[in-house]
Coordinates of C-alpha atoms in Angstrom, one line a residue:
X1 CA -110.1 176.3 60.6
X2 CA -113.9 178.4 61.1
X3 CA -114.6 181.0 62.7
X4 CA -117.9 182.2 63.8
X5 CA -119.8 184.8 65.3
X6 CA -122.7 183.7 66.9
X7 CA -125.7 185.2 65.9
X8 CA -128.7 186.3 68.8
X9 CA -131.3 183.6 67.4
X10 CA -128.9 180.8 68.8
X11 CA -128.3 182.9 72.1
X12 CA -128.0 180.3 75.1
X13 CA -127.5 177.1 72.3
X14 CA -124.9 174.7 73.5
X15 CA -121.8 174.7 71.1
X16 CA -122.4 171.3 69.7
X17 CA -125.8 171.9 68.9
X18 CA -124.3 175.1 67.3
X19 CA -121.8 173.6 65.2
X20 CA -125.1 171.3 64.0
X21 CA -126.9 174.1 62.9
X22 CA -123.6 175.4 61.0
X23 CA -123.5 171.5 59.1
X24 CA -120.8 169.5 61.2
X25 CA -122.0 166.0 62.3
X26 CA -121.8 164.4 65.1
X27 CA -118.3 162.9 64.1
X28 CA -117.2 166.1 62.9
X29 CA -118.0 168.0 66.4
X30 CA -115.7 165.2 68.2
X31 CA -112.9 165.4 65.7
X32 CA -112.2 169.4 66.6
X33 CA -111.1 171.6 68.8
X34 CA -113.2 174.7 69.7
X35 CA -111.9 178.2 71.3
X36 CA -114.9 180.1 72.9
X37 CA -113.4 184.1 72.9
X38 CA -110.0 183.0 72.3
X39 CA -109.9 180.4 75.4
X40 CA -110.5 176.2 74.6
X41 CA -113.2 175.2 75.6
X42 CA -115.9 171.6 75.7
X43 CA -118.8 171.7 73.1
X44 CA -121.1 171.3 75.9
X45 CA -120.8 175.1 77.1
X46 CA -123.7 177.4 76.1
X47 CA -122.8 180.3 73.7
X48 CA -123.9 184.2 73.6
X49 CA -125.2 186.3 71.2
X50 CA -121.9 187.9 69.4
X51 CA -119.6 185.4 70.7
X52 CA -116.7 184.8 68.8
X53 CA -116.0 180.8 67.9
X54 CA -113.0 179.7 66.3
X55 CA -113.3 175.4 65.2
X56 CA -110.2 173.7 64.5
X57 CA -109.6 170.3 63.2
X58 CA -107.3 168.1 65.5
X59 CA -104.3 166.6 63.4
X60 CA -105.1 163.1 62.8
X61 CA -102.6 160.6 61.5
X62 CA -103.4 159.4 58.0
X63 CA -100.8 156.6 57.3
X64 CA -101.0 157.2 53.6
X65 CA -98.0 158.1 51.5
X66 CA -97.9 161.0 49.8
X67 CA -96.9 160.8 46.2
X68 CA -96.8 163.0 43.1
X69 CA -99.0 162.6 40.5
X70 CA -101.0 164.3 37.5
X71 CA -104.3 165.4 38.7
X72 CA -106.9 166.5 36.6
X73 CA -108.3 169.3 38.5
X74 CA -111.2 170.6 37.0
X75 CA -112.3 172.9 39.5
X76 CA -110.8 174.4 42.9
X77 CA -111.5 176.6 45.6
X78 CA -110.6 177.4 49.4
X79 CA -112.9 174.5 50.8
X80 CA -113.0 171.7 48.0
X81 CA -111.5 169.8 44.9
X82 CA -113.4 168.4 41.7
X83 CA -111.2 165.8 39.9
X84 CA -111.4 164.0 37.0
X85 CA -110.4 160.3 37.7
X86 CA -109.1 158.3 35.1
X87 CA -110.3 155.0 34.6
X88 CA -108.3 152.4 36.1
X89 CA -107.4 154.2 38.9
X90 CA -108.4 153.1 42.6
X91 CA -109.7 156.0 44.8
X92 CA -108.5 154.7 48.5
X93 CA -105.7 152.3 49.2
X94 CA -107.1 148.8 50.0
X95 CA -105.4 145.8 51.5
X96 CA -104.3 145.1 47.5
X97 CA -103.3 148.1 46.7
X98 CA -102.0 150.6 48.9
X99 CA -100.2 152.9 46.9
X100 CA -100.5 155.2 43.6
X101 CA -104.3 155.6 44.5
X102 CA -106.3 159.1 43.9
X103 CA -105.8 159.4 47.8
X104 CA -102.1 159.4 47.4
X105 CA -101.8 161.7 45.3
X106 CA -104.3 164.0 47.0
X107 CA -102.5 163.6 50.0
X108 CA -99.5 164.6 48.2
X109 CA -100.8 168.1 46.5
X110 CA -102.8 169.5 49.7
X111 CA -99.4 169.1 51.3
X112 CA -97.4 171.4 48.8
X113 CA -99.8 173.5 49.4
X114 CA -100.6 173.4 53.5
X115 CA -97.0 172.2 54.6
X116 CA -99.1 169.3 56.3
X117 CA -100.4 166.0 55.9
X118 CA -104.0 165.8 55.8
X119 CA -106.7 163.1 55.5
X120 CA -108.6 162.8 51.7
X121 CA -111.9 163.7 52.7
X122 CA -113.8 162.2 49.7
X123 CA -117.6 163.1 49.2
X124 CA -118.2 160.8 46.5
X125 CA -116.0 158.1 45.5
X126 CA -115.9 155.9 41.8
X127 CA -115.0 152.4 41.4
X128 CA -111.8 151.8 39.7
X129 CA -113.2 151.5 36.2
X130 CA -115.7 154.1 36.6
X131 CA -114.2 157.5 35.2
X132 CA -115.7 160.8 36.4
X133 CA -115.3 163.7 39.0
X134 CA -114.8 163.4 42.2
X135 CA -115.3 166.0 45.1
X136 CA -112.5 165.9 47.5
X137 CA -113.5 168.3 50.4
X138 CA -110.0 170.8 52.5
X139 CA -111.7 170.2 55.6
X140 CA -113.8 169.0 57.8
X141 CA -116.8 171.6 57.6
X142 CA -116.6 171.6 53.9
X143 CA -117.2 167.7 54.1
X144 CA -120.0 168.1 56.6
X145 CA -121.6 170.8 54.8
X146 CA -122.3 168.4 51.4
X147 CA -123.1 165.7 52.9
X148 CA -125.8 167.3 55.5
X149 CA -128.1 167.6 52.7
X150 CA -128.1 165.5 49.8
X151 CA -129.3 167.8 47.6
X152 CA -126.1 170.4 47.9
X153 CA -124.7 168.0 45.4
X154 CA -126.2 166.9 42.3
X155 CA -124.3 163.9 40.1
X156 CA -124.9 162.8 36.5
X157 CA -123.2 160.2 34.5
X158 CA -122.9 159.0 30.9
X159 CA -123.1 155.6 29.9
X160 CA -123.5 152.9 27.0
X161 CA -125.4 150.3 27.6
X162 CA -126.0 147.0 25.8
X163 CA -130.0 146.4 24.1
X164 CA -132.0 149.7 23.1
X165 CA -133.7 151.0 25.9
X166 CA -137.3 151.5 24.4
X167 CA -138.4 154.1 27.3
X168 CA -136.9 158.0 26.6
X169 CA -137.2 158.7 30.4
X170 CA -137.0 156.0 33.6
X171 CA -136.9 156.8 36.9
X172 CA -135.9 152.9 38.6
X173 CA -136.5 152.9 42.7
X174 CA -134.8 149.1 42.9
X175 CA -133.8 148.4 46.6
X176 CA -130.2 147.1 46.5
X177 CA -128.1 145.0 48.4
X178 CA -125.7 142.0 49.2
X179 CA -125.3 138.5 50.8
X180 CA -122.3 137.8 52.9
X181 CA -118.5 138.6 51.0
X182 CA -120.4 138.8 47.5
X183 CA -119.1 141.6 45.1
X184 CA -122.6 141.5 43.4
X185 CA -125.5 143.9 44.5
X186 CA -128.6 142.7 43.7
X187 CA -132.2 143.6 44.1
X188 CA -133.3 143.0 47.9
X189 CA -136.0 143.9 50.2
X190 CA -135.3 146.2 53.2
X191 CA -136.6 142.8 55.2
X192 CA -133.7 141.4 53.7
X193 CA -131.2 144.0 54.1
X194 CA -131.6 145.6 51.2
X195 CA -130.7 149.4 50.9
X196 CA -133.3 152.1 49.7
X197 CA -131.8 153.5 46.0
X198 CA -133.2 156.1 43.0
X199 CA -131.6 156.6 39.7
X200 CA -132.9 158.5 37.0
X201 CA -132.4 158.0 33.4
X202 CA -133.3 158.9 30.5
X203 CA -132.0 158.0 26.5
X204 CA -129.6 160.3 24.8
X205 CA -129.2 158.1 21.5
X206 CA -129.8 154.8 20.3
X207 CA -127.7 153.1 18.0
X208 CA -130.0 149.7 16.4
X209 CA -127.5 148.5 14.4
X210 CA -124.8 148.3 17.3
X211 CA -128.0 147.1 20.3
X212 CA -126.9 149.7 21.7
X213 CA -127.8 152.8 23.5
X214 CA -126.3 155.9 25.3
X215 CA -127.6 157.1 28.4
X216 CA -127.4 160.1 31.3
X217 CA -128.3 159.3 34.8
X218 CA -128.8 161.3 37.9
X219 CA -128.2 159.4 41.6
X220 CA -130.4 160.3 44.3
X221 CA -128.9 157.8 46.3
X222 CA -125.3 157.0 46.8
X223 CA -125.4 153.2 47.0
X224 CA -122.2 150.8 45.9
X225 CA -122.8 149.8 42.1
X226 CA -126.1 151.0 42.0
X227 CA -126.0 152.5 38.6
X228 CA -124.5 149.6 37.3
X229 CA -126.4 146.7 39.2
X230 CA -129.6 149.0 38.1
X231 CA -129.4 148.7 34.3
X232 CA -128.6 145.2 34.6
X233 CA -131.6 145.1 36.6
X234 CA -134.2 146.6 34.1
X235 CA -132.5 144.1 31.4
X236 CA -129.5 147.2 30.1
X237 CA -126.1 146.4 31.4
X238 CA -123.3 148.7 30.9
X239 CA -121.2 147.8 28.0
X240 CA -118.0 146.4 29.1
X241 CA -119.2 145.9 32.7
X242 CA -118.4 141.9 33.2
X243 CA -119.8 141.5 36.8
X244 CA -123.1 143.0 35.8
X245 CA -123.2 140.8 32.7
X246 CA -122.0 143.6 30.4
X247 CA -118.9 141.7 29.3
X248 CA -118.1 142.7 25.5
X249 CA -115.0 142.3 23.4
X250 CA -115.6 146.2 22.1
X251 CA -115.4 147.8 25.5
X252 CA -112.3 146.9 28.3
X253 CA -114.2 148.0 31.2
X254 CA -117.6 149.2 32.1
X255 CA -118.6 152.8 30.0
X256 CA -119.4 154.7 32.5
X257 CA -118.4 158.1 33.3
X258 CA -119.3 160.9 36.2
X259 CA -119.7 163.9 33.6
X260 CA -121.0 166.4 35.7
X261 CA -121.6 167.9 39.3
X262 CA -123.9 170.5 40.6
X263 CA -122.9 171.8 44.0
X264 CA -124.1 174.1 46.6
X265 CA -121.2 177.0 47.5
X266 CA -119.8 175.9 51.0
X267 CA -119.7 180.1 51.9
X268 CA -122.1 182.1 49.0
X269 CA -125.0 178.7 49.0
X270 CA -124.7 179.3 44.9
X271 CA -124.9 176.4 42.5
X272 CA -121.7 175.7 40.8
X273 CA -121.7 173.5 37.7
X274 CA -118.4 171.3 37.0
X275 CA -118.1 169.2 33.8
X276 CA -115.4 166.8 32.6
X277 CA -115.7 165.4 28.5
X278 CA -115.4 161.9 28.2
X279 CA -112.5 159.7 28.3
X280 CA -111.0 158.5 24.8
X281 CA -112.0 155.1 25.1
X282 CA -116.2 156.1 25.5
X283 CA -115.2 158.5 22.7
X284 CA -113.7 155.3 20.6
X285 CA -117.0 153.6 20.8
X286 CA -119.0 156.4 20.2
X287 CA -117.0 157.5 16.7
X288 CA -117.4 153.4 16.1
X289 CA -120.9 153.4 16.8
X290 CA -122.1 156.3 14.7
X291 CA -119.7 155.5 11.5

């Protein structure tokens, strides 16, 4: 629930147009109820100067279980969640697996704490081998607000890659896509549906005797795989990512983690820095790797 007063430079402004200004999309708008001065009221009515709004989500049946389990919170506030997902955990339920998913047990700790079932609004998400944080946003607004502007959220990873990378700093603008059912992303031109995606990336350590080297990347894009289907791309798969062509008998899954997010205060605009340490396993190969 947000409440408003409306300010005199969006005197005469329709509500909808309003709640725009204030970050809600267009989804968002249709997925709440508004109260103009206390009385309900359509989005299309015209607001003035001082006028008090109160937006309120309408309940929404989620259909996923609630159930208890260990979160790693790293950081939490009135409007959002950071977590720090394990690896091997799926985010959302899917047709394979539809329970013990981050979203159930999201589900299950906003509820202790709200008395209500809610919907996991997830800014980002991670693929089930991919550790990291995760932003889960209370409500609506909160969800609008980051992803209005991409640049309220900021996203780095680590990862270790196989072959040295000889370049300390790369910035790789790869368009990315797929064909038909195919897991795969690979590089394609917008002609041919490809999808518009920037990582940065730049060399942390290299370790010759291993051929290998450890990475940090930034997205500017949010595309599926695209970190991983762009260092297998410029010739540097992850370590331990088999799709990608990563496969190695030192790593069980792709080594990559979400180490740190940089976000934009929902209410004070601040930047707020949230940082998780790496899993054991990326730590194994690490202590391996340098001894």
């Amino acid at each position: 629930m947000k409440r408003f007063i409306v300010e005199a430079e969006f005197h005469n402004m329709k509500i909808s147009q309003y709640l725009k200004e204030k970050g809600y999309s267009g989804r968002g708008i249709r997925n709440v109820e508004v109260y103009l001065n206390g009385k309900r009221t359509k989005t299309t009515k015209q607001v003035k100067k001082n006028a008090k709004l109160l937006v309120k989500e309408k309940e929404k049946e989620v259909g996923i279980k609630p159930i208890q389990m260990d979160l790693k919170i790293m950081y939490e506030d009135k409007n959002l969640i950071i977590i720090d997902k394990d690896p091997y955990l799926v985010v959302h339920p899917t047709t394979k697996k539809t329970d013990l998913t981050l979203a159930n047990g999201v589900i299950y700790y906003l509820q202790e704490q709200t008395g209500k079932i809610q919907p996991p609004r997830f800014f980002n998400r991670l693929d089930m081998n991919t550790s990291g944080l995760i932003v889960v946003a209370k409500n609506a607004y909160t969800q609008a607000f980051l992803q209005s502007d991409k640049e309220k959220v900021s996203k780095f990873y680590q990862a270790i890659v196989k072959g040295i990378v000889k370049e300390d700093e790369m910035m790789i603008e790869i368009p990315i896509g797929k064909e038909g059912d195919e897991l795969r992303r690979k590089e394609m031109t917008p002609e041919e549906g490809g999808q518009t995606a920037k990582t940065s990336m730049k060399v942390l350590e290299r370790f010759p005797a291993e051929d290998l080297t450890l990475i940090e990347l930034e997205l500017f894009t949010g595309r599926t795989h695209q970190i991983r289907a762009h260092m297998s791309l410029v010739g540097h798969p992850i370590l331990g990512d088999d799709l990608y062509g990563g496969g190695d008998s030192r790593a069980k899954r792709q080594l990559l983690h979400a180490f740190k997010l940089i976000f934009t205060d929902v209410e004070t605009s601040e930047k707020i820095k949230v940082e998780a340490e790496l899993p054991d396993d990326f730590k194994e190969i690490l202590h391996k790797v340098n001894n």
